[in-house]
Coordinates of C-alpha atoms in Angstrom, one line a residue:
X278 CA 31.4 -46.3 60.3
X279 CA 30.3 -47.7 56.9
X280 CA 26.7 -47.5 58.0
X281 CA 27.2 -43.9 58.9
X282 CA 28.4 -43.1 55.4
X283 CA 25.4 -44.8 53.9
X284 CA 23.1 -42.8 56.2
X285 CA 24.8 -39.5 55.3
X286 CA 24.5 -40.3 51.6
X287 CA 20.9 -41.0 51.9
X288 CA 20.3 -37.7 53.7
X289 CA 22.2 -35.8 50.9
X290 CA 20.1 -37.6 48.2
X291 CA 16.9 -36.8 50.0
X292 CA 17.9 -33.2 50.3
X293 CA 18.6 -33.1 46.6
X294 CA 15.3 -34.5 45.5
X295 CA 13.3 -31.2 45.8
X296 CA 15.9 -29.3 43.8
X297 CA 15.8 -31.9 41.0
X298 CA 12.0 -32.0 41.1
X299 CA 11.7 -28.2 40.7
X300 CA 10.8 -27.1 37.1
X301 CA 13.1 -24.9 35.2
X302 CA 12.3 -22.5 32.4
X303 CA 13.4 -24.8 29.6
X304 CA 11.0 -27.4 31.0
X305 CA 8.1 -25.1 30.7
X306 CA 8.8 -23.0 27.6
X307 CA 10.3 -25.5 25.1
X308 CA 12.0 -28.7 24.5
X309 CA 14.8 -27.4 22.3
X310 CA 18.1 -27.4 24.3
X311 CA 20.8 -25.3 22.6
X312 CA 24.4 -26.4 22.9
X313 CA 26.8 -25.0 25.5
X314 CA 28.6 -23.2 22.6
X315 CA 25.4 -21.5 21.6
X316 CA 24.6 -20.5 25.1
X317 CA 28.0 -18.9 25.5
X318 CA 28.0 -17.1 22.1
X319 CA 24.3 -16.1 21.9
X320 CA 24.0 -13.9 25.0
X321 CA 21.1 -11.5 24.7
X322 CA 21.3 -8.3 26.5
X323 CA 18.8 -8.3 29.4
X324 CA 17.8 -11.9 29.0
X325 CA 18.3 -14.7 31.5
X326 CA 19.3 -18.4 31.2
X327 CA 16.4 -20.9 31.0
X328 CA 18.3 -23.0 33.6
X329 CA 16.7 -20.8 36.3
X330 CA 13.9 -22.2 38.4
X331 CA 10.3 -21.7 37.5
X332 CA 7.8 -20.8 40.3
X333 CA 5.1 -23.4 39.6
X334 CA 3.1 -22.4 42.6
X335 CA 2.3 -19.0 41.3
X336 CA 2.5 -20.0 37.6
X337 CA 1.1 -23.5 37.1
X338 CA 2.3 -25.5 34.1
X339 CA -0.3 -27.2 31.9
X340 CA 0.5 -29.6 29.1
X341 CA -1.2 -29.5 25.8
X342 CA -4.6 -31.2 25.9
X343 CA -5.0 -30.5 29.7
X344 CA -8.7 -29.9 30.4
X345 CA -7.8 -26.9 32.5
X346 CA -7.1 -24.9 29.4
X347 CA -10.9 -24.8 28.7
X348 CA -11.5 -22.9 31.9
X349 CA -8.5 -20.5 31.7
X350 CA -10.8 -17.9 30.0
X351 CA -14.4 -17.2 29.4
X352 CA -14.2 -18.3 25.8
X353 CA -10.9 -18.8 24.0
X354 CA -8.1 -16.3 23.7
X355 CA -5.7 -16.4 20.7
X356 CA -2.2 -15.0 20.8
X357 CA -0.6 -13.7 17.5
X358 CA 3.2 -13.4 17.3
X359 CA 4.8 -11.4 14.6
X360 CA 8.3 -9.9 14.0
X361 CA 10.0 -7.6 11.5
X362 CA 12.3 -10.4 10.4
X363 CA 14.6 -10.8 8.5
X364 CA 17.2 -8.8 10.5
X365 CA 20.7 -7.8 9.5
X366 CA 23.1 -9.1 12.1
X367 CA 23.9 -6.3 14.5
X368 CA 20.5 -4.6 14.1
X369 CA 17.5 -4.9 16.4
X370 CA 14.6 -7.2 15.7
X371 CA 11.2 -6.5 17.2
X372 CA 8.6 -9.0 18.2
X373 CA 4.9 -8.1 18.8
X374 CA 2.3 -10.2 20.6
X375 CA -1.4 -9.3 20.3
X376 CA -4.2 -11.1 22.1
X377 CA -7.4 -11.7 20.3
X378 CA -10.3 -12.0 22.7
X379 CA -13.6 -13.8 22.1
X380 CA -16.5 -12.0 20.4
X381 CA -18.0 -9.1 22.4
X382 CA -15.0 -8.9 24.7
X383 CA -12.4 -6.1 24.9
X384 CA -9.9 -4.4 27.2
X385 CA -11.0 -1.1 28.7
X386 CA -8.9 1.9 29.7
X387 CA -8.3 0.4 33.2
X388 CA -7.1 -2.9 31.9
X389 CA -10.3 -4.8 32.8
X390 CA -11.9 -7.1 30.3
X391 CA -15.4 -6.0 29.6
X392 CA -18.3 -6.9 27.3
X393 CA -19.0 -4.6 24.4
X394 CA -22.3 -2.7 24.6
X395 CA -25.2 -4.1 22.6
X396 CA -23.0 -7.0 21.4
X397 CA -24.7 -10.4 21.4
X398 CA -22.5 -13.5 21.5
X399 CA -23.5 -17.2 21.7
X400 CA -24.6 -16.7 25.3
X401 CA -26.6 -13.6 24.5
X402 CA -26.3 -10.2 26.2
X403 CA -24.5 -10.4 29.6
X404 CA -26.0 -8.7 32.6
X405 CA -22.5 -8.3 34.1
X406 CA -20.5 -5.7 32.2
X407 CA -17.2 -7.3 33.3
X408 CA -15.5 -10.4 32.0
X409 CA -12.7 -9.9 34.5
X410 CA -12.7 -7.0 36.9
X411 CA -9.1 -6.7 37.9
X412 CA -9.4 -3.1 39.2
X413 CA -11.3 -4.3 42.3
X414 CA -8.6 -6.9 42.9
X415 CA -5.7 -4.4 42.6
X416 CA -7.3 -2.0 45.0
X417 CA -7.2 -4.8 47.7
X418 CA -3.8 -4.2 49.3
X419 CA -4.0 -7.1 51.8
X420 CA -0.7 -8.8 52.2
X421 CA 1.3 -5.9 50.7
X422 CA 4.0 -4.0 52.6
X423 CA 4.4 -0.3 52.6
X424 CA 6.1 -0.2 49.2
X425 CA 3.1 -1.7 47.5
X426 CA 5.0 -4.9 46.8
X427 CA 3.5 -8.3 47.6
X428 CA 4.7 -11.8 47.3
X429 CA 2.5 -12.5 44.3
X430 CA 3.5 -9.4 42.2
X431 CA 6.5 -11.3 40.9
X432 CA 7.5 -13.0 37.6
X433 CA 7.9 -16.8 37.3
X434 CA 11.6 -16.5 38.3
X435 CA 10.7 -14.5 41.5
X436 CA 11.8 -11.1 40.2
X437 CA 9.3 -8.3 41.3
X438 CA 7.2 -6.5 38.8
X439 CA 8.6 -3.1 37.7
X440 CA 6.5 -0.3 39.1
X441 CA 6.0 1.8 36.0
X442 CA 3.2 4.3 36.0
X443 CA -0.1 2.5 35.7
X444 CA 1.5 -0.9 36.2
X445 CA -1.6 -2.1 38.1
X446 CA -3.6 -1.9 34.9
X447 CA -1.2 -4.4 33.3
X448 CA -2.7 -7.8 33.9
X449 CA -0.9 -10.1 31.5
X450 CA 2.5 -11.7 31.9
X451 CA 4.4 -12.5 28.7
X452 CA 7.4 -14.9 28.8
X453 CA 9.6 -14.9 25.7
X454 CA 12.0 -17.8 25.1
X455 CA 14.7 -18.2 22.5
X456 CA 18.3 -19.5 22.2
X457 CA 18.2 -21.0 25.8
X458 CA 17.2 -17.6 27.3
X459 CA 14.0 -16.0 28.4
X460 CA 12.6 -12.5 28.9
X461 CA 9.6 -11.6 31.2
X462 CA 7.3 -8.6 30.5
X463 CA 4.2 -7.3 32.2
X464 CA 1.7 -5.7 29.8
X465 CA -1.7 -5.3 28.5
X466 CA -3.4 -7.0 25.5
X467 CA -0.4 -6.3 23.3
X468 CA 3.3 -6.0 23.9
X469 CA 6.5 -5.4 21.9
X470 CA 10.0 -6.7 22.7
X471 CA 13.2 -5.7 20.8
X472 CA 16.3 -7.8 20.7
X473 CA 19.7 -6.9 19.4
X474 CA 21.1 -9.5 17.0
X475 CA 24.8 -8.8 17.4
X476 CA 25.3 -12.1 19.2
X477 CA 22.6 -14.2 17.5
X478 CA 23.7 -17.1 15.3
X479 CA 23.0 -16.6 11.6
X480 CA 20.0 -18.4 10.2
X481 CA 16.5 -19.2 11.3
X482 CA 15.7 -19.2 15.0
X483 CA 12.6 -20.0 17.0
X484 CA 10.8 -17.6 19.3
X485 CA 8.2 -19.0 21.8
X486 CA 5.9 -17.0 24.0
X487 CA 3.7 -18.1 26.9
X488 CA 1.0 -15.7 28.2
X489 CA -0.5 -15.8 31.7
X490 CA -3.3 -13.7 33.2
X491 CA -4.1 -12.7 36.8
X492 CA -6.2 -15.2 38.8
X493 CA -6.6 -14.0 42.4
X494 CA -3.2 -14.2 44.0
X495 CA -1.8 -16.4 41.3
X496 CA -1.8 -16.6 37.5
X497 CA -3.1 -19.1 34.9
X498 CA -1.8 -19.7 31.3
X499 CA -4.2 -18.6 28.6
X500 CA -2.2 -18.9 25.3
X501 CA 1.1 -20.1 23.8
X502 CA 2.5 -19.2 20.4
X503 CA 5.7 -19.6 18.5
X504 CA 7.2 -18.1 15.3
X505 CA 10.4 -18.4 13.3
X506 CA 12.7 -15.4 12.7
X507 CA 15.8 -15.0 10.6
X508 CA 19.1 -13.3 11.2
X509 CA 21.3 -12.8 8.2
X510 CA 24.6 -11.1 7.2
X511 CA 23.1 -10.1 3.8
X512 CA 21.3 -6.8 3.5
X513 CA 17.6 -7.7 2.8
X514 CA 16.9 -6.0 -0.6
X515 CA 13.8 -5.8 -2.7
X516 CA 13.4 -3.9 -6.0
X517 CA 10.1 -2.4 -7.3
X518 CA 9.8 -1.7 -11.1
X519 CA 7.5 0.8 -12.7
X520 CA 7.0 1.8 -16.4
X521 CA 4.5 4.1 -17.9
X522 CA 2.0 2.3 -20.2
X523 CA 3.0 -1.1 -18.8
X524 CA -0.2 -3.1 -18.3
X525 CA 1.0 -5.4 -15.5
X526 CA 4.3 -4.6 -13.7
X527 CA 4.2 -7.7 -11.6
X528 CA 4.8 -10.0 -14.6
X529 CA 8.3 -8.5 -15.1
X530 CA 7.4 -7.8 -18.8
X531 CA 8.1 -4.3 -20.0
X532 CA 8.0 -2.2 -23.1
X533 CA 10.8 -1.3 -25.5
X534 CA 11.8 2.4 -25.9
X535 CA 10.2 3.5 -22.6
X536 CA 12.2 4.1 -19.4
X537 CA 11.7 1.7 -16.5
X538 CA 12.1 3.1 -13.0
X539 CA 13.8 0.8 -10.5
X540 CA 13.4 1.6 -6.8
X541 CA 15.5 -0.3 -4.2
X542 CA 13.8 -1.0 -0.9
X543 CA 16.2 -2.0 2.0
X544 CA 14.5 -3.8 4.8
X545 CA 15.9 -2.0 7.8
X546 CA 13.1 -1.4 10.3
X547 CA 15.5 -0.6 13.2
X548 CA 17.3 2.0 11.1
X549 CA 20.6 0.2 11.6
X550 CA 22.0 1.6 8.3
X551 CA 20.7 5.2 8.7
X552 CA 24.2 6.6 9.0
X553 CA 25.8 4.3 6.5
X554 CA 26.9 5.2 2.9
X555 CA 25.1 2.9 0.6
X556 CA 26.2 2.2 -3.0
X557 CA 24.1 0.5 -5.7
X558 CA 25.8 -1.3 -8.5
X559 CA 23.5 -2.1 -11.5
X560 CA 24.0 -4.5 -14.4
X561 CA 20.9 -4.4 -16.7
X562 CA 22.0 -7.3 -18.9
X563 CA 21.9 -5.4 -22.2
X564 CA 25.6 -4.8 -22.7
X565 CA 25.3 -1.2 -21.4
X566 CA 28.0 -1.8 -18.7
X567 CA 27.8 -1.3 -15.0
X568 CA 26.1 1.7 -13.4
X569 CA 27.1 2.7 -9.8
X570 CA 25.1 5.2 -7.8
X571 CA 24.3 6.3 -4.3
X572 CA 20.7 6.9 -5.2
X573 CA 18.2 4.2 -4.5
X574 CA 16.2 4.9 -7.7
X575 CA 17.4 4.7 -11.3
X576 CA 15.8 4.8 -14.8
X577 CA 16.9 2.5 -17.6
X578 CA 15.5 2.2 -21.2
X579 CA 15.8 -1.0 -23.2
X580 CA 16.0 -0.5 -26.9
X581 CA 15.8 -4.1 -28.0
X582 CA 13.2 -6.8 -27.5
X583 CA 14.3 -9.9 -25.7
X584 CA 15.0 -11.4 -22.2
X585 CA 17.5 -9.8 -20.0
X586 CA 19.1 -10.6 -16.6
X587 CA 19.0 -7.8 -14.1
X588 CA 21.6 -7.8 -11.3
X589 CA 22.0 -5.4 -8.4
X590 CA 24.6 -5.4 -5.6
X591 CA 24.1 -3.2 -2.6
X592 CA 27.1 -2.3 -0.4
X593 CA 26.9 -0.6 3.0
X594 CA 29.4 0.0 5.8
X595 CA 27.7 -1.1 8.9
X596 CA 28.8 -1.0 12.5
X597 CA 30.3 -4.2 13.7
X598 CA 32.9 -5.8 16.1
X599 CA 36.5 -5.0 15.5
X600 CA 38.9 -7.9 14.6
X601 CA 41.6 -8.7 17.0
X602 CA 44.8 -6.7 16.5
X603 CA 47.6 -8.6 14.8
X604 CA 50.6 -9.6 17.0
X605 CA 53.5 -7.2 16.9
X606 CA 56.3 -8.3 14.6
X607 CA 59.4 -10.0 16.2
X608 CA 62.6 -8.1 15.7
X609 CA 65.3 -10.2 14.0
X610 CA 68.0 -8.7 16.3
X611 CA 67.7 -7.2 19.7
X612 CA 68.1 -3.5 19.4
X613 CA 68.8 -1.1 22.2
X614 CA 65.9 1.0 23.3
X615 CA 66.3 4.6 22.2
X616 CA 63.4 6.0 24.1
X617 CA 61.2 5.4 27.1
X618 CA 58.9 2.4 27.3
X619 CA 55.6 2.8 25.5
X620 CA 57.0 5.1 22.7
X621 CA 57.6 2.2 20.2
X622 CA 55.8 3.2 17.0
X623 CA 55.2 -0.5 16.2
X624 CA 53.2 -1.1 19.4
X625 CA 49.4 -1.5 18.8
X626 CA 46.8 -0.4 21.3
X627 CA 43.2 -1.2 21.4
X628 CA 40.5 1.1 22.7
X629 CA 37.9 -0.8 24.8
X630 CA 34.4 -1.0 23.4
X631 CA 35.5 0.5 20.1
X632 CA 33.2 0.1 17.0
X633 CA 34.5 -0.8 13.6
X634 CA 32.9 -0.6 10.2
X635 CA 32.1 -3.8 8.3
X636 CA 31.0 -3.9 4.7
X637 CA 27.7 -5.7 4.3
X638 CA 26.3 -6.7 0.9
X639 CA 22.9 -7.4 -0.5
X640 CA 21.9 -8.9 -3.8
X641 CA 18.9 -8.8 -6.1
X642 CA 18.4 -10.7 -9.4
X643 CA 15.5 -10.7 -11.8
X644 CA 14.8 -11.8 -15.4
X645 CA 12.8 -9.3 -17.3
X646 CA 11.2 -9.5 -20.8
X647 CA 11.1 -6.5 -23.2
X648 CA 8.4 -6.4 -25.9
X649 CA 6.7 -4.0 -28.3
X650 CA 4.0 -1.8 -26.8
X651 CA 1.8 1.3 -27.3
X652 CA 4.2 4.1 -26.5
X653 CA 1.9 7.2 -27.0
X654 CA -1.6 8.2 -27.8
X655 CA -2.9 11.6 -28.8
X656 CA -6.3 13.2 -29.6
X657 CA -5.8 15.4 -32.7
X658 CA -9.4 16.4 -33.4
X659 CA -12.8 16.6 -31.8
X660 CA -15.9 17.0 -33.9
X661 CA -19.5 17.6 -33.0
X662 CA -21.7 15.2 -34.9
X663 CA -24.7 17.1 -36.4
X664 CA -28.1 15.4 -35.9
X665 CA -31.3 15.9 -37.9
X666 CA -34.2 18.0 -36.5
X667 CA -35.5 17.4 -33.9
X668 CA -32.1 16.9 -32.2
X669 CA -31.9 14.4 -29.3
X670 CA -31.0 15.5 -25.8
X671 CA -27.6 13.8 -26.0
X672 CA -24.7 14.8 -28.1
X673 CA -22.3 12.8 -30.2
X674 CA -18.6 13.7 -30.3
X675 CA -16.1 12.1 -32.6
X676 CA -12.5 11.9 -31.3
X677 CA -9.8 11.4 -33.9
X678 CA -6.9 9.5 -32.2
X679 CA -3.4 8.6 -33.3
X680 CA -0.9 6.4 -31.5
X681 CA 2.7 5.3 -31.7
X682 CA 4.2 1.8 -31.1
X683 CA 2.3 -1.4 -31.5
X684 CA -1.3 -1.6 -32.9
X685 CA -4.0 -1.4 -30.2
X686 CA -6.8 -3.9 -30.0
X687 CA -9.2 -2.1 -27.7
X688 CA -10.2 1.4 -26.7
X689 CA -11.7 2.5 -23.5
X690 CA -13.2 5.9 -22.6
X691 CA -14.0 7.1 -19.1
X692 CA -16.2 10.2 -19.0
X693 CA -16.1 12.1 -15.7
X694 CA -16.9 15.4 -14.1
X695 CA -14.5 18.4 -14.8
X696 CA -12.3 17.4 -11.8
X697 CA -11.8 13.9 -13.4
X698 CA -12.7 12.3 -10.1
X699 CA -16.4 11.3 -10.3
X700 CA -16.9 8.8 -13.1
X701 CA -20.1 9.1 -15.1
X702 CA -19.7 6.6 -17.9
X703 CA -17.2 3.9 -19.0
X704 CA -17.2 2.3 -22.4
X705 CA -14.7 -0.2 -23.8
X706 CA -14.8 -1.8 -27.2
X707 CA -12.5 -3.7 -29.5
X708 CA -10.9 -1.8 -32.4
X709 CA -9.5 -2.7 -35.8
X710 CA -6.7 -0.3 -36.6
X711 CA -4.3 -0.2 -39.6
X712 CA -0.6 0.3 -39.5
X713 CA -1.0 4.1 -39.5
X714 CA -2.8 3.8 -36.1
X715 CA -5.4 6.4 -36.9
X716 CA -8.9 5.8 -35.6
X717 CA -12.1 7.7 -34.8
X718 CA -13.9 7.1 -31.5
X719 CA -17.5 8.2 -31.2
X720 CA -18.9 8.8 -27.7
X721 CA -22.2 10.0 -26.4
X722 CA -22.6 12.9 -23.8
X723 CA -25.8 13.3 -21.8
X724 CA -26.5 17.0 -21.6
X725 CA -24.4 20.1 -21.9
X726 CA -21.5 21.0 -19.7
X727 CA -17.8 20.4 -19.2
X728 CA -16.5 16.8 -19.1
X729 CA -13.2 15.1 -18.4
X730 CA -12.5 12.4 -21.0
X731 CA -9.8 9.7 -20.4
X732 CA -9.1 7.7 -23.5
X733 CA -7.0 4.5 -23.3
X734 CA -5.7 2.3 -26.1
X735 CA -4.5 -1.1 -25.1
X736 CA -3.2 -4.4 -26.2
X737 CA -2.0 -7.6 -24.4
X738 CA 1.0 -5.9 -22.8
X739 CA 0.5 -2.2 -22.7
X740 CA -2.0 0.6 -22.0
X741 CA -1.5 4.2 -23.3
X742 CA -3.6 7.0 -21.8
X743 CA -4.5 10.5 -22.8
X744 CA -7.1 12.9 -21.4
X745 CA -8.8 16.1 -22.3
X746 CA -11.5 18.5 -21.1
X747 CA -14.4 19.0 -23.5
X748 CA -17.3 21.5 -23.4
X749 CA -20.5 20.3 -24.8
X750 CA -23.0 23.0 -25.9
X751 CA -26.7 23.1 -24.9
X752 CA -28.7 20.6 -27.0
X753 CA -32.2 21.7 -25.8
X754 CA -34.5 22.1 -28.8
X755 CA -36.2 25.0 -27.1
X756 CA -33.0 27.0 -26.6
X757 CA -32.7 30.4 -28.5
X758 CA -29.9 29.1 -30.5
X759 CA -31.8 26.0 -31.7
X760 CA -34.9 28.2 -32.4
X761 CA -32.9 30.6 -34.5
X762 CA -31.2 27.8 -36.4
X763 CA -34.6 26.2 -37.0
X764 CA -36.0 29.5 -38.2
X765 CA -33.1 30.1 -40.6
X766 CA -33.6 26.6 -42.1
X767 CA -37.3 27.2 -42.5
X768 CA -36.8 30.6 -44.1
X769 CA -34.2 29.2 -46.4
X770 CA -36.5 26.4 -47.6
X771 CA -39.3 28.9 -48.2
X772 CA -37.0 31.3 -50.1
X773 CA -36.0 28.5 -52.4
X774 CA -39.7 27.6 -53.0
X775 CA -40.6 31.2 -53.8
X776 CA -37.7 31.6 -56.2
X777 CA -38.7 28.5 -58.1
X778 CA -42.3 29.8 -58.4
X779 CA -41.1 33.2 -59.5
X780 CA -38.9 31.7 -62.2
X781 CA -41.8 29.7 -63.5
X782 CA -44.1 32.8 -63.6
X783 CA -41.3 34.8 -65.3
X784 CA -40.8 32.1 -67.9
X785 CA -44.5 32.2 -68.7
X786 CA -44.5 35.9 -69.3
X787 CA -41.1 36.3 -70.9
X788 CA -42.5 36.4 -74.5
X789 CA -42.7 39.9 -76.0
X790 CA -46.1 41.6 -75.8
X791 CA -46.5 45.1 -77.2
X792 CA -47.1 47.7 -74.6
X793 CA -50.7 48.9 -74.8
X794 CA -52.4 51.6 -73.0
X795 CA -55.2 49.4 -71.9
X796 CA -55.8 49.4 -68.2
X797 CA -55.9 45.7 -68.0
X798 CA -52.3 45.2 -69.3
X799 CA -51.0 47.8 -66.9
X800 CA -52.7 46.1 -64.0
X801 CA -51.4 42.7 -64.9
X802 CA -47.8 44.0 -65.3
X803 CA -47.9 45.9 -62.2
X804 CA -49.6 43.1 -60.3
X805 CA -46.7 40.8 -61.0
X806 CA -44.2 43.4 -59.8
X807 CA -46.2 43.9 -56.7
X808 CA -46.3 40.2 -56.0
X809 CA -42.6 39.9 -56.3
X810 CA -42.1 43.0 -54.3
X811 CA -44.2 41.7 -51.4
X812 CA -42.6 38.2 -51.5
X813 CA -39.2 39.9 -51.2
X814 CA -40.4 42.2 -48.4
X815 CA -41.5 39.2 -46.4
X816 CA -38.1 37.4 -46.6
X817 CA -35.8 40.4 -46.7
X818 CA -37.6 43.2 -44.7
X819 CA -34.4 45.0 -44.0
X820 CA -33.7 46.0 -47.6
X821 CA -37.1 47.5 -48.4
X822 CA -36.0 51.1 -48.3
X823 CA -33.4 50.5 -51.0
X824 CA -35.6 48.4 -53.2
X825 CA -36.5 50.2 -56.4
X826 CA -40.0 48.6 -56.2
X827 CA -40.9 51.1 -53.5
X828 CA -41.5 53.6 -56.3
X829 CA -44.4 51.5 -57.5
X830 CA -46.5 51.9 -54.3
X831 CA -48.9 54.1 -56.2
X832 CA -50.2 51.0 -58.0
X833 CA -51.5 49.4 -54.8
X834 CA -54.8 51.0 -55.4
X835 CA -55.2 49.9 -58.9
X836 CA -58.0 47.4 -59.4

């Protein structure tokens, strides 16, 4: 009888060996074994335990360094895993896997892997357009039953592929693994998986993904990737700061007497807090008290220089599990029942699957520095600089500029087209300005037309900008305006010359000479009058009719 017991025990042990030798998901996907407590309290909706068996016949398992990895693809495929972590507990976190194929390879509309046209890789141009032609394989229905399901269209745990529209064009199998559970998904060269974090333990967690591809009636691994994600009970908060005239907003140094705009960004990609009332409580650190608002933007002006501590607390009522009801109080004395059972006002009831609101908080802190800066700049005058004849084709314009705040150390001008979009010229130069902050900036304009001028004054911490439109007149020396101006200048110079000569002649003849009746004296006197009359007629032809010298025309014939 004892020998029989030994024999039966040997048979049981032999029958158990195949079960123990079979691989399980945790053997294939990762070495981390969560505790029994974590397995019980981290149940993910739609995920399965990694204690399940893995079908190694359809999905072979290769260790790192196995030579078979080199032949799993024509080239090398890389998998990239990303997530929108961190996630507020209770919200959804989304993971995305993208496959990066070797050079010249891509996935076409039918899910096949093809070579890009006219793309040359290390092996040169390929005569075969396909890297992997899975369409021809999927059209072969040998071994399938009437429903289109075959023994090889299954996941590693034996579950059949879901027959979504176009599922035959999905030739990659993704196996996600975290917290002792796995999720299988059929897809193309990129997939996305969302997980609700209500039952996920707070803190950093590890997500691992293994990718297989079709290979005849089986599958081969082509890539493995892992990434860390974070689940938190603190609302992920970030604050952007912007101030006009601030030279570098990223250094958290701002200007006195100018408002700073604070904009709160809450990381909530799954829109978990969309229907929550969110309150923002600000402390700017300058003894101005607390400021509470429901608006995610706020402006604040610091009126003193120095270093200040900024603190923000965000509060939101988020959906969450309800706490267990408190036990009913025990009566000190038994009292007779005055009504039917169930009408006791002290009795508490609980509605199954009810949702409660839990206050979640987020915090942001920063140290900002307030300094003097250029607060404002204005152009108060623009003057066209006159140039001697002949004028050059370009024009010079003087801009008289004033500013407020600190003293600038440089000035930059950007000359653009009238729309202020196409830059034509940029000039920057150092300036030396007194405490009155009044300076003249001279700039050159090439040709006539309308220009947009942006003028910026700057120092180490600030930039102040002003802009204006300016119309530059035509500077062509052959233009009618320039010819008229040149003529006027020439006539003016000639008139001055003639006047000087006339005065000299008049001075020579101003001595008194008795009037004689000799013809020679008459001719000389009249000759001088005629000379002056003709000179005047040349320069002032419009006034000849009123000139009294017209009465002397009879002397033109005197010889």
